[in-house]
Structure formats: C-alpha cells, structure tokens
Tab-separated table of C-alpha atoms and ligand atoms in Angstrom:
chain	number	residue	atom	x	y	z
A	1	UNK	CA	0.911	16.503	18.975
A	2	UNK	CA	0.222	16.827	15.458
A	3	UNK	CA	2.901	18.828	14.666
A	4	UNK	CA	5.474	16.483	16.314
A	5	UNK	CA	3.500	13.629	14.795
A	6	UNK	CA	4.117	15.103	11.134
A	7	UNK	CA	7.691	16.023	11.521
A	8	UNK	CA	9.036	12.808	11.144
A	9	UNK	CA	11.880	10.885	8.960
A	10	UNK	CA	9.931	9.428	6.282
A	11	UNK	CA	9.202	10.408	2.798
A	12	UNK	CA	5.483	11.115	2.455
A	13	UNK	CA	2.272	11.608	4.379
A	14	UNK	CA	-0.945	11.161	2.429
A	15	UNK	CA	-4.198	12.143	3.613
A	16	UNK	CA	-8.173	12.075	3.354
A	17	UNK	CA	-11.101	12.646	5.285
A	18	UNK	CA	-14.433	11.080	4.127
A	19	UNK	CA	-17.649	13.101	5.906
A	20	UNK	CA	-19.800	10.992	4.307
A	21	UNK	CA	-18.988	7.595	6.296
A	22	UNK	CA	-16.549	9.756	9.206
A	23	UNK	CA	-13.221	8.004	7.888
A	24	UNK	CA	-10.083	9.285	7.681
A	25	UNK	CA	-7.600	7.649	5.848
A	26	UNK	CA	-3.639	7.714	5.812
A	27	UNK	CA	-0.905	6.612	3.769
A	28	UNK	CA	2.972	6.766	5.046
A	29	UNK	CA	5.882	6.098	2.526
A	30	UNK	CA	8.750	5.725	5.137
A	31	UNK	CA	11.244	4.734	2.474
A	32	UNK	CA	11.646	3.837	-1.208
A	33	UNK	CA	15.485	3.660	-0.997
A	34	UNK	CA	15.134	-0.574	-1.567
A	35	UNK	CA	12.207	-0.506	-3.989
A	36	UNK	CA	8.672	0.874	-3.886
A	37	UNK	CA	7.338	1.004	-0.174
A	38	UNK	CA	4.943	-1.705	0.555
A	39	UNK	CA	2.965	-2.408	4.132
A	40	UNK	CA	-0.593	-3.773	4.820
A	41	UNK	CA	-3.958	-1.307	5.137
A	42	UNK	CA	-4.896	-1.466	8.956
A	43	UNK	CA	-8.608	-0.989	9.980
A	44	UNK	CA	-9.227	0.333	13.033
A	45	UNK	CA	-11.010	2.883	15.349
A	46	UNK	CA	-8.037	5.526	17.188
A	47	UNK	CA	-8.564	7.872	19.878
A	48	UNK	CA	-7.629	10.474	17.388
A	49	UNK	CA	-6.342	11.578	14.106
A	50	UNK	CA	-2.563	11.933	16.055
A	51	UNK	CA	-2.588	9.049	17.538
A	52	UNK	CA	-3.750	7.043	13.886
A	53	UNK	CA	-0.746	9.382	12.270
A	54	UNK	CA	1.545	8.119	14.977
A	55	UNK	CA	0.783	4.477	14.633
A	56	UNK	CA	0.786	4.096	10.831
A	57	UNK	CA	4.350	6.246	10.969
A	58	UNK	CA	6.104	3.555	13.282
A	59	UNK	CA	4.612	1.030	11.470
A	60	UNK	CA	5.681	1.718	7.951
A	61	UNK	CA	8.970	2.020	9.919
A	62	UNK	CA	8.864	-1.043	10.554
A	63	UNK	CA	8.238	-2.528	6.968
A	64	UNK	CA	11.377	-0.629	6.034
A	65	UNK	CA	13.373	-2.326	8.664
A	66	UNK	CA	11.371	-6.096	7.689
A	67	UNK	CA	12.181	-5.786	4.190
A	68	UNK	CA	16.052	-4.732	4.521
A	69	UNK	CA	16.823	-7.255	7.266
A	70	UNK	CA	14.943	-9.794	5.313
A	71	UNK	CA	16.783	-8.806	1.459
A	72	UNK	CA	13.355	-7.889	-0.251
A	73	UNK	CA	13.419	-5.510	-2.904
A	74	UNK	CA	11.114	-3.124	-1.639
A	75	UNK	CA	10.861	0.080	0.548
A	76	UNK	CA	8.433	0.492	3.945
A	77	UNK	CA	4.912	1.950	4.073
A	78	UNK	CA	1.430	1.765	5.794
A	79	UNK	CA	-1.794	2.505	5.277
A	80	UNK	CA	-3.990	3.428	8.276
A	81	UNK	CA	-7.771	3.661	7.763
A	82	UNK	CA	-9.374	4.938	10.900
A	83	UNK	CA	-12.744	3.961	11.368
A	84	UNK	CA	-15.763	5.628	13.024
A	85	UNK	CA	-16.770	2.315	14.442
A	86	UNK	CA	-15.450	-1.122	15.197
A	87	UNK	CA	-14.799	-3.264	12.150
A	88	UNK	CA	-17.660	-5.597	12.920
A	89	UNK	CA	-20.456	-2.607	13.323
A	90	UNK	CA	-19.512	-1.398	9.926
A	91	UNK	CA	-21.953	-2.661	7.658
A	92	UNK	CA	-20.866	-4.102	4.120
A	93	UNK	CA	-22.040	-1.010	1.967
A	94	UNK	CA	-19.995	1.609	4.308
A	95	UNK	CA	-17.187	-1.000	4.296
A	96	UNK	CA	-17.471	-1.195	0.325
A	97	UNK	CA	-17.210	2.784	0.249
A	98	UNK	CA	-14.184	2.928	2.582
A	99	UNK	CA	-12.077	0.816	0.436
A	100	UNK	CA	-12.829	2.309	-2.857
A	101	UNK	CA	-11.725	5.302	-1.292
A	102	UNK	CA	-8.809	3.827	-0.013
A	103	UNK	CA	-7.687	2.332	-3.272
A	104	UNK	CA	-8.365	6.081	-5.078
A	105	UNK	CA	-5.259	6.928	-2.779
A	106	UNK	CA	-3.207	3.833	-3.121
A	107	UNK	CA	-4.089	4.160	-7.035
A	108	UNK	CA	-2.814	8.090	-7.107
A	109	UNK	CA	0.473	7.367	-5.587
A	110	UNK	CA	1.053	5.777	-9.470
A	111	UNK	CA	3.520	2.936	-7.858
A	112	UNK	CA	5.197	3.783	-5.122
A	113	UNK	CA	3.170	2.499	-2.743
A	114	UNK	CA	2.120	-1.142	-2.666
A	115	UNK	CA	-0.556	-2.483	-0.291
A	116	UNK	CA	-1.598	-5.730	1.375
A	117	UNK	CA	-3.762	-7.281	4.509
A	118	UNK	CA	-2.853	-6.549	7.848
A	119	UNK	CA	-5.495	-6.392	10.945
A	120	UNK	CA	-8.754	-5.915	10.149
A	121	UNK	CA	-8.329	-6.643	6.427
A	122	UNK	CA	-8.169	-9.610	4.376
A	123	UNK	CA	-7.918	-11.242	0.785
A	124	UNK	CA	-11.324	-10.509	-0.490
A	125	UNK	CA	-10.842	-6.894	0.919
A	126	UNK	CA	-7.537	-6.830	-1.319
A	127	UNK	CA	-9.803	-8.069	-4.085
A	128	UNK	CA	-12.107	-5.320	-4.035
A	129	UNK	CA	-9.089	-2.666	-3.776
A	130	UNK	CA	-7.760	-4.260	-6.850
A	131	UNK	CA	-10.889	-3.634	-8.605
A	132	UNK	CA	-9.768	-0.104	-8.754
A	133	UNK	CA	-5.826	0.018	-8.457
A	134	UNK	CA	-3.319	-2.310	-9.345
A	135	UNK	CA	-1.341	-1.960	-6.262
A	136	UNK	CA	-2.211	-4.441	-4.059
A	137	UNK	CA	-0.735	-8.053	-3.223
A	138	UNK	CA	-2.199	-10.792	-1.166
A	139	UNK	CA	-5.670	-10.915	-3.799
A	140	UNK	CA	-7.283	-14.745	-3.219
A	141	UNK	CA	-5.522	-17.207	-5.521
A	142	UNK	CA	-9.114	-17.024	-7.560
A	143	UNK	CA	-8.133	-13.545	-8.579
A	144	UNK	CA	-4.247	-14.400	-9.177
A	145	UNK	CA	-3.201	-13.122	-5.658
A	146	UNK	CA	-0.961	-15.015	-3.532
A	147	UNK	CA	-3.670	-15.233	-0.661
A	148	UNK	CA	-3.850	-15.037	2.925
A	149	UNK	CA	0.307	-14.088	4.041
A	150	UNK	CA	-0.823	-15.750	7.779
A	151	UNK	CA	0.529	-19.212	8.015
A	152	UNK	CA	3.745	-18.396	6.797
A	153	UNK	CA	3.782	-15.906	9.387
A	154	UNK	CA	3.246	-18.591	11.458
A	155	UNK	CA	5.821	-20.767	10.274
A	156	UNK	CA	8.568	-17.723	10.101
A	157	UNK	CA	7.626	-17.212	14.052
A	158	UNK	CA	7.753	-20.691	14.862
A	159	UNK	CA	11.734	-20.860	13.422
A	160	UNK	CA	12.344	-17.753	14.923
A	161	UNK	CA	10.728	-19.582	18.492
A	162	UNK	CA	13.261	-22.932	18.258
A	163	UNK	CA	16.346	-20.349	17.274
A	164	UNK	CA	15.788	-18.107	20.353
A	165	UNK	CA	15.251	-20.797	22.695
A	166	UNK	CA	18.313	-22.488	21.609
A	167	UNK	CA	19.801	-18.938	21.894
A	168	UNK	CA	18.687	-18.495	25.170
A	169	UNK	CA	20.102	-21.995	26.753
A	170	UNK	CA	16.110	-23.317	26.639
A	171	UNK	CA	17.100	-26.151	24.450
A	172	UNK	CA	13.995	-26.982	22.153
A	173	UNK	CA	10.453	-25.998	22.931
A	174	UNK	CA	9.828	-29.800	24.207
A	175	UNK	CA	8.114	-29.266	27.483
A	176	UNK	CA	9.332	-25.553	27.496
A	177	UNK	CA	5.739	-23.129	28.285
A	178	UNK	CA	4.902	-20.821	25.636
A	179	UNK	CA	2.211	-18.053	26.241
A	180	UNK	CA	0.801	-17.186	22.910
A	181	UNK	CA	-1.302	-13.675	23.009
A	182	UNK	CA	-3.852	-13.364	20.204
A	183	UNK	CA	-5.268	-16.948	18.883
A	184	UNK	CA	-6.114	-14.856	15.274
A	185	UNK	CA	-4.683	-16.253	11.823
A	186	UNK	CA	-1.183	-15.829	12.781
A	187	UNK	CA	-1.221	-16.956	16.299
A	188	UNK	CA	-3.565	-19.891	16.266
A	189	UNK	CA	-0.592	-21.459	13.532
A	190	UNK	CA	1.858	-20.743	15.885
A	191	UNK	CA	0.274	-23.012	18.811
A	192	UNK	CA	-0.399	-25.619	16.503
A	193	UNK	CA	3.285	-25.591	15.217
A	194	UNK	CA	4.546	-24.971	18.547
A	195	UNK	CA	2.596	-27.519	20.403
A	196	UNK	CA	3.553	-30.238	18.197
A	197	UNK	CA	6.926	-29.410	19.029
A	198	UNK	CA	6.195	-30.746	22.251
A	199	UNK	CA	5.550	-27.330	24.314
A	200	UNK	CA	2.706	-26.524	26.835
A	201	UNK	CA	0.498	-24.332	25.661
A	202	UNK	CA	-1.279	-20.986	27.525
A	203	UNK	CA	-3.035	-18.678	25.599
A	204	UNK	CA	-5.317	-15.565	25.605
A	205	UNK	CA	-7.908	-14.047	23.424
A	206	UNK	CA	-10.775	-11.703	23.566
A	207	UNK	CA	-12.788	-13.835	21.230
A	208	UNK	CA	-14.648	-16.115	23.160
A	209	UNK	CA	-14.965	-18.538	20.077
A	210	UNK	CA	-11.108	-18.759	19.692
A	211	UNK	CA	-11.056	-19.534	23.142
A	212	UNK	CA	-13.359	-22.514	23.294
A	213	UNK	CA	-11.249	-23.666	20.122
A	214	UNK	CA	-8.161	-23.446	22.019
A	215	UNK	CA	-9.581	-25.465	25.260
A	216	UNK	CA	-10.628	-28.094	22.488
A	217	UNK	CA	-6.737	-28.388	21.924
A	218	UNK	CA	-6.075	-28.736	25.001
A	219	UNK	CA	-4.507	-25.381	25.871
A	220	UNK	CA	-4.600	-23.470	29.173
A	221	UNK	CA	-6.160	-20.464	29.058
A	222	UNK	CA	-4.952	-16.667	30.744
A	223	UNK	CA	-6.970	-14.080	31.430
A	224	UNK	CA	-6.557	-11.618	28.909
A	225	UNK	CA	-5.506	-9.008	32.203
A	226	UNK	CA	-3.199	-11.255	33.350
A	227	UNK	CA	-1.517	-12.474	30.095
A	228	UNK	CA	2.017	-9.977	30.993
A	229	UNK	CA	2.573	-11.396	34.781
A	230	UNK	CA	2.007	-15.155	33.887
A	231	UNK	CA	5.506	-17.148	34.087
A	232	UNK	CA	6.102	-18.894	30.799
A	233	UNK	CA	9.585	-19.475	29.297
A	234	UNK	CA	8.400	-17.933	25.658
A	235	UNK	CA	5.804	-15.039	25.426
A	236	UNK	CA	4.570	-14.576	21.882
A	237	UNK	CA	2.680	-11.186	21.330
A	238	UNK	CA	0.360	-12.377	18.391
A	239	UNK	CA	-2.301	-9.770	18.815
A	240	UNK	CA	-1.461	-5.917	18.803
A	241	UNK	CA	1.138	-3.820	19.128
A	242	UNK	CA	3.181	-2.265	22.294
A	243	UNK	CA	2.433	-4.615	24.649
A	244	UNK	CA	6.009	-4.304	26.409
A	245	UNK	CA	6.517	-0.988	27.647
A	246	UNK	CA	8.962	-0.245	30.161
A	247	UNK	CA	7.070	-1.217	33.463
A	248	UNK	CA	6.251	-4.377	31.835
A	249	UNK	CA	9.777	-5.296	30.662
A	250	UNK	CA	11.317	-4.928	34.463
A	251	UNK	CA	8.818	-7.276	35.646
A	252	UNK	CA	7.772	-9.971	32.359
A	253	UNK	CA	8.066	-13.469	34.198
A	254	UNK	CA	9.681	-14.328	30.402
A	255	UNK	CA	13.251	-15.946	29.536
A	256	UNK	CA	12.699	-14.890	25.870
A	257	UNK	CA	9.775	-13.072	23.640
A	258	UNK	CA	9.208	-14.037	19.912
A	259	UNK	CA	5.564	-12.693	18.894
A	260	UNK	CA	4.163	-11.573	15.348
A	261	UNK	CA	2.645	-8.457	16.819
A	262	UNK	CA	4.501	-5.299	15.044
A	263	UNK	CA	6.352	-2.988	17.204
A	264	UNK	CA	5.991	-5.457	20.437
A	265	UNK	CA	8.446	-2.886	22.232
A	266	UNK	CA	5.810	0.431	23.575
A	267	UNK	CA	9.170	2.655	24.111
A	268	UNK	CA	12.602	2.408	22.835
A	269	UNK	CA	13.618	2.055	26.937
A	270	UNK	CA	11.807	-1.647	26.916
A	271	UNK	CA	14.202	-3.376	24.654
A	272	UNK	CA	17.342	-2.270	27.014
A	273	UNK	CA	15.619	-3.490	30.187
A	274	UNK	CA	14.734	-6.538	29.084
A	275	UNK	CA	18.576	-6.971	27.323
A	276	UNK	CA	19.562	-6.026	30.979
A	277	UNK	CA	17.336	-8.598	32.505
A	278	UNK	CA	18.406	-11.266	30.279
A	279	UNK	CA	15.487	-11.843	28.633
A	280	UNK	CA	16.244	-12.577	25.013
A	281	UNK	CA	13.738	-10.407	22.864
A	282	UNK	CA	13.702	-11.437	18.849
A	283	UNK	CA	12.841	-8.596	16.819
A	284	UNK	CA	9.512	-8.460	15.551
A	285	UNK	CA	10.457	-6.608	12.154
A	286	UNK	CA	12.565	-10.047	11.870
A	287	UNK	CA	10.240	-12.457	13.175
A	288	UNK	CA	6.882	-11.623	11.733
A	289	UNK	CA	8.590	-11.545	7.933
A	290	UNK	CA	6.949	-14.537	7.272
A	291	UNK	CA	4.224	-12.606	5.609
A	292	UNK	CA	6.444	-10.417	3.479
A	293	UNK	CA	7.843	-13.486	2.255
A	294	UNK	CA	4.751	-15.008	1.208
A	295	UNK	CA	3.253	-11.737	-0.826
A	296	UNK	CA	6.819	-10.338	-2.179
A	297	UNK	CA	8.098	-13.783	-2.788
A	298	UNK	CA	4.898	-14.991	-4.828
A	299	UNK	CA	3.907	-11.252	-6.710
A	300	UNK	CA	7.154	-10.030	-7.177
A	301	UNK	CA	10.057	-12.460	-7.425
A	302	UNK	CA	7.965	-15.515	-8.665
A	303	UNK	CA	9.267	-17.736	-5.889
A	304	UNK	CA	7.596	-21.252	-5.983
A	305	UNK	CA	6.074	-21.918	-2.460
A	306	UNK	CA	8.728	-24.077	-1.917
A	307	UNK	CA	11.562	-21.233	-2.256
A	308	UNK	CA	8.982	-19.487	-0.288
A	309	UNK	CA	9.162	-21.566	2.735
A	310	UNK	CA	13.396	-22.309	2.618
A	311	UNK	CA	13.606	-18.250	2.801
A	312	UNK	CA	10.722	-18.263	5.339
A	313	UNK	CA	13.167	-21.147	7.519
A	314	UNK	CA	15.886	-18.821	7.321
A	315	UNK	CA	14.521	-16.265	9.830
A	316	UNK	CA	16.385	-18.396	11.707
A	317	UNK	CA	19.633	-17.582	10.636
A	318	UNK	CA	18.938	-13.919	10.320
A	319	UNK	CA	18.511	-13.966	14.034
A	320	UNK	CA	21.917	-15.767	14.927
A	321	UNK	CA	23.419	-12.588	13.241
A	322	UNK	CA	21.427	-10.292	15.153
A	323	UNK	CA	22.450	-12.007	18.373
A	324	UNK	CA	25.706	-12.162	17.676
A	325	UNK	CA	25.796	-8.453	16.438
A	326	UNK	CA	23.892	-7.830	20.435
A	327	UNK	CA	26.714	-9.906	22.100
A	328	UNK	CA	29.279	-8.212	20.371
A	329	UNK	CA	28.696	-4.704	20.537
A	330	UNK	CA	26.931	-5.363	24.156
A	331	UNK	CA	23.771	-3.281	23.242
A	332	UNK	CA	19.989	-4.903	23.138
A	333	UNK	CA	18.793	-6.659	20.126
A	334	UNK	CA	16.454	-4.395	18.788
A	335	UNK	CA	19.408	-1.978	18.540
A	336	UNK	CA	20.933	-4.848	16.953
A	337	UNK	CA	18.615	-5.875	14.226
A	338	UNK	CA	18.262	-2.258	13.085
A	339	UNK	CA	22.054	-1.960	12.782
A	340	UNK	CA	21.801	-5.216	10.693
A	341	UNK	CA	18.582	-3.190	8.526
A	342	UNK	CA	20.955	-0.286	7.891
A	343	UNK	CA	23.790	-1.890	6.889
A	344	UNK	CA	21.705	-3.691	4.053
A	345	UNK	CA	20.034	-0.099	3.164
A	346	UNK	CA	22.971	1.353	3.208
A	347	UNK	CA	24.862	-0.512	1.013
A	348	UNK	CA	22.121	-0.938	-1.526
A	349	UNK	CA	21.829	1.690	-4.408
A	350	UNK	CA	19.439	4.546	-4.663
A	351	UNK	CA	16.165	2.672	-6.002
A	352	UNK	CA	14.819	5.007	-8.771
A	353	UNK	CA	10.785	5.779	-8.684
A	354	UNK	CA	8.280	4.163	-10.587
A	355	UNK	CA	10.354	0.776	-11.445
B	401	NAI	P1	-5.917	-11.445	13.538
B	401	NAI	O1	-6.794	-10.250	13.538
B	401	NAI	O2	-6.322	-12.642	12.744
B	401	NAI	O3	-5.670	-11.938	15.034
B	401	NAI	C1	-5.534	-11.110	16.141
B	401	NAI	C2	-6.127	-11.862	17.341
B	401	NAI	O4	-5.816	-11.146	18.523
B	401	NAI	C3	-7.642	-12.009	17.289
B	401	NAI	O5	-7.997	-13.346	17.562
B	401	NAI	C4	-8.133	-11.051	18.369
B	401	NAI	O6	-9.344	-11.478	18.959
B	401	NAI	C5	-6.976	-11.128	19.342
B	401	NAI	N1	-6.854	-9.995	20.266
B	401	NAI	C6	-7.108	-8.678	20.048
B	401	NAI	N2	-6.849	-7.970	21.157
B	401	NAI	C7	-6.400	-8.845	22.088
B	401	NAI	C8	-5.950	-8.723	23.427
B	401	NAI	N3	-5.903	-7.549	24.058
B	401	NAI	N4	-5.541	-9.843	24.072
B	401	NAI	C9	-5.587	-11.048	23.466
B	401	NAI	N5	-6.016	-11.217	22.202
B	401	NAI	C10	-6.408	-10.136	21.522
B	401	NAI	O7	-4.476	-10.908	13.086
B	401	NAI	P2	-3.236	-11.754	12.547
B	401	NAI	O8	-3.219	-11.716	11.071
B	401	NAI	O9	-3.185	-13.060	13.252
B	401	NAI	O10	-2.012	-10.838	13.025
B	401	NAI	C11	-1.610	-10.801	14.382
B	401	NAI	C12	-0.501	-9.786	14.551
B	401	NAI	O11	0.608	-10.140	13.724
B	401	NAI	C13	-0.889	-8.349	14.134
B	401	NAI	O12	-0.256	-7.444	15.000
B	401	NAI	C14	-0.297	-8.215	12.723
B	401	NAI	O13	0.053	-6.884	12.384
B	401	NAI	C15	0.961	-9.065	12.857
B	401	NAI	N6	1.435	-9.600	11.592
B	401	NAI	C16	0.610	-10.358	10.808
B	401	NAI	C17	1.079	-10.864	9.610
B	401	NAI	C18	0.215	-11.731	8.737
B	401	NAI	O14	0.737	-12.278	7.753
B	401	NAI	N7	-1.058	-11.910	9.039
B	401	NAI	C19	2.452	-10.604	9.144
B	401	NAI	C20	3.237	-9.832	10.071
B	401	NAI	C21	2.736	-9.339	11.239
B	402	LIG	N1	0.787	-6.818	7.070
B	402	LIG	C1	1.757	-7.872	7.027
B	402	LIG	C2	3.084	-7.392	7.652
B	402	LIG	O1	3.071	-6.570	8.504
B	402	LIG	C3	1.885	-8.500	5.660
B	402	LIG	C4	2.368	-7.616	4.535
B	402	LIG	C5	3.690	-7.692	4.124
B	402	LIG	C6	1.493	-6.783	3.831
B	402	LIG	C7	4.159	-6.940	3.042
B	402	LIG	C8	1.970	-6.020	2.754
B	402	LIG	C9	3.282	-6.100	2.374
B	402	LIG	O2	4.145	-7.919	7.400
C-alpha cells in the first residue's frame, strides 16, 4: 500500500515521526504551478500511516483544484497530523508539543507551503504555529490573522445550494428539504442561512450538544446511520469526507448534493452514477471555497471583507460554467469542474519558488 500510496502525481512528500508523543506528521505539496501550495493541518487518529498518506494526498489535490477553479494565486497542499488519540483525549501539553513540531516542518519548507485550520484545528492553534513559522493564515484577528475561514464557508455553500437547485428545476430552497450532515462551524451556518431561506431542515450530528441546539431551532433530527437513505431534495455533507461511494450514489434518495465536506465522492465511479441518475452533484473543491476566500483574500490579496463576500457570491457563477461544461460534453460534473481547474492551470505561467 505504501508504495502505491507514495507514487503519486504531486510534488513533495514530507515526513516525521515523533516517539515521544506517537505522532506522525505529513506534509503533501501537490502543486506550486499557481503560487505556493497552501491547505489546512488536519488532526486526526488513521488506521495507519497509508491510509493518513492517502488522505492528506487527495486532499491537497483538492486545494489545487479549489484554488484554480476559484482564480487564487496559490498552489494545493495538506498537512496531515495523525494522532495517537482522539483530539479531545490529548491533553494541552502533548497538543502544545505536536504543533511546534508541526510548524518545525511547515517552517523548513522556507515558503512553499502555507498552512491554515481545517478539522480538528483552529485559530488559536494557527496562533501557536505562528509562534514558530511564518507560514500560516487564519491567526485570530488579535494576532493580525484573518480568523476563523467557517462562515464564509457557509455562505459560499449556501450560493452554491440556491444555484444548484435552480439548476436542478427545484426552484429556490422555499419549502424544498435539505439534510445537512455535520452541525460543526461550517454546517451549523449553512442551516441557519438555509432555513431562513424558507427550507425544512433535517440534520445529523454525533455531538449530542449540537443536536439539542439544532432541536432548539426547530430542526428534525436523522440518525446519524440513517443520514444516506433519508429522502431530502438537497443533501449537504458538512462533516467528513467520502461519504458517497458507489453503493450509496445508486441508491441516495437526493435530487442534488452541495456539502462542504472535501472529497464528498469515496471513488471516482460515484460521481458518474449519480450524473446517470440525475442527481445534480456540485463539486466540493467549488463549493467549500468559501474558506479559501476568506484566508487568501484577507492575507494575501488584501481584499476588504466586502470584496471578500462578492467573490465568495460568485461560487455561484463558477458552477453555471461547470454545468454547462457537464451538459455539453455529456460527462458528470466532477469531470467537469476539473476540466474547468485545468484549463485555468494550464493556461497560467510556471509560478517560480519562493515568491
Ligand atoms: P467541524 O469540526 O466544526 O464540524 C464537523 C461536524 O461534523 C462536528 O459537529 C462533528 O461532530 C460532526 N460529525 C463528525 N462525524 C460525523 C458523522 N459521522 N455524522 C454526522 N456528523 C458528524 O468542521 P467544519 O469546519 O465545520 O468543517 C466541516 C467540513 O467542511 C470538513 O470536512 C472540512 O474539511 C470542510 N471545509 C471546511 C472549511 C472551513 O472553512 N471550516 C472550508 C472548506 C471545507
Ligand atoms: N481547510 C479549509 C479548506 O479546505 C480552509 C483553508 C483554505 C485552509 C486555504 C488553508 C488554506 O478549504
């Protein structure tokens, strides 16, 4: 597996193993060709070191895709920390070791690699990487940072929820039933923006606390086993990844998905059955850009958070083309939105290192 694992398209595979706390940590450049790669730093415990390899690779694939179809100057990357215990076992001392570690890495890759939050990490984490490299965007606003990258997320997902129902022939979400997996930071914007555009809300968690918030609202809830053979017009993957393998996208009781989860799709089969199905599935790489937005727009480009949220709006937009690249060319829209990701990488110049 590991050799498979490692022989992959991208540009660099970093490395480190800490006995003292049983950590190992990875860094994956997939591409530089727009700018210097940037992705978040995942926390999380893996089955093994393969599998943690595997999952940071497709998803600094996926920030290279996200930042071409979206115009940002930058490349795609990931950093995977794979933990020896769940997140909330790990107490703060460990957790302070792990990301000074972490940010020795991120620091030695001078540049070319440029971090941010992502699951299990957050502003003040980004804070405390920054003590020791200067790579790292999303810092609080207290330390100059542009902050938490989630309700932007929101917001890009929500735009990218009215374009694909109009897409799809749903009209607006007014009484349409969205199913909205994973009430975190992303997703619990989402069913506030969602359900004040007039749709019924289920939703699913494994937090028990999020739950009882959501029942406050008003929502229905799903149990979290049931969450993929619930009818609902709109399924929104807001928690993890791969959610829709194959099975599941021959039998989702969806018209359309739009989620922030990266890499929704389990196997590159999924997206064609579901295309074949007519269920309309908006790229996450295109959807979830929200965030990207938010920390390249602020850090790099000095967008106002006005200009922020016009470019965030567009998402819209950017999926029109993809469905009309789909129709066109009669192939699913993930193929679609990568052809659109290409066509901006490839007509972009060579970026030179270290600018
Ligand atoms: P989060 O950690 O705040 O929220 C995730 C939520 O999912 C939590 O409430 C958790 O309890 C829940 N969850 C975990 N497993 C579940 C399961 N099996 N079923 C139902 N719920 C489950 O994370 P956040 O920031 O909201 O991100 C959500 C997703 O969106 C992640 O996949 C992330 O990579 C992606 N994303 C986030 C961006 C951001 O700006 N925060 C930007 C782009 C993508
Ligand atoms: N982790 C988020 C994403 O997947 C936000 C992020 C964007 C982090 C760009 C770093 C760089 O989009």
């Amino acid at each position: 597996r590991l050799d498979k694992t490692l022989c992959w398209d991208g540009e660099l595979t970093v490395t480190r193993h800490d006995r003292e706390t049983g950590t190992s940590f990875i860094i994956r450049l997939d591409s530089t060709r727009l700018g210097p790669a940037a992705g978040g730093t995942r926390a999380a415990q893996y089955a093994s070191f393969g599998e943690a390899l595997d999952d940071a690779g497709r998803l600094a694939g996926a920030m290279t895709l996200k930042m071409a179809v979206s115009n940002l100057p930058m490349g795609g990357g990931k950093s995977v920390i794979a933990l020896p215990a769940p997140r909330n076992e790990i107490d703060q001392g460990t957790w302070k070791r792990i990301l000074v570690l972490h940010a020795e890495n991120i620091d030695k890759l001078g540049g070319n690699y440029w971090t941010g939050p992502d699951v299990n990490t957050n502003s003040s984490d980004m804070d405390l990487l920054n003590d020791t490299t200067e790579f790292v965007f999303g810092r609080s606003t207290a330390r100059g940072g542009a902050g938490s990258s989630a309700s932007n997320t929101s917001l890009g997902v929500f735009e990218a929820m009215k374009a694909t129902a109009l897409h799809r022939g749903l009209g607006t979400l007014d009484g349409l039933t969205v199913l909205v997996q994973g009430l975190g930071a992303v997703g619990s914007g989402l069913a506030v923006l969602a359900s004040q555009a007039g749709a019924r809300l289920l939703v699913s968690d494994t937090d028990s606390e999020r739950l009882a918030w959501a029942r406050q609202a008003g929502h229905d809830v799903v149990e979290i086993d049931n969450v993929r053979s619930t009818p609902c017009d709109i399924f929104a993957p807001c928690a993890m990844g791969g959610v829709i393998d194959s099975a599941v996208a021959g039998e989702l009781p969806a018209s359309a998905v739009v989620g922030a989860a990266n890499n929704i799709l389990a196997d590159d089969e999924a997206g064609d059955i579901l295309h074949q199905r007519g269920v309309t599935y908006a790229p996450d790489f295109v959807t979830n850009a929200g965030g990207a937005f938010h920390l390249v727009g602020r850090e790099v480009l000095g967008w106002s958070e006005e200009t922020v949220g016009a470019r965030t709006r567009r998402i819209g937009d950017t999926l029109a083309e993809v469905y009309s690249i789909a129709e066109s060319e009669d192939i699913d829209t993930d193929r679609a939105a990568r052809i659109l990701a290409r066509r901006r990488i490839e007509t972009a110049g060579t970026h030179p290192p270290h600018t």
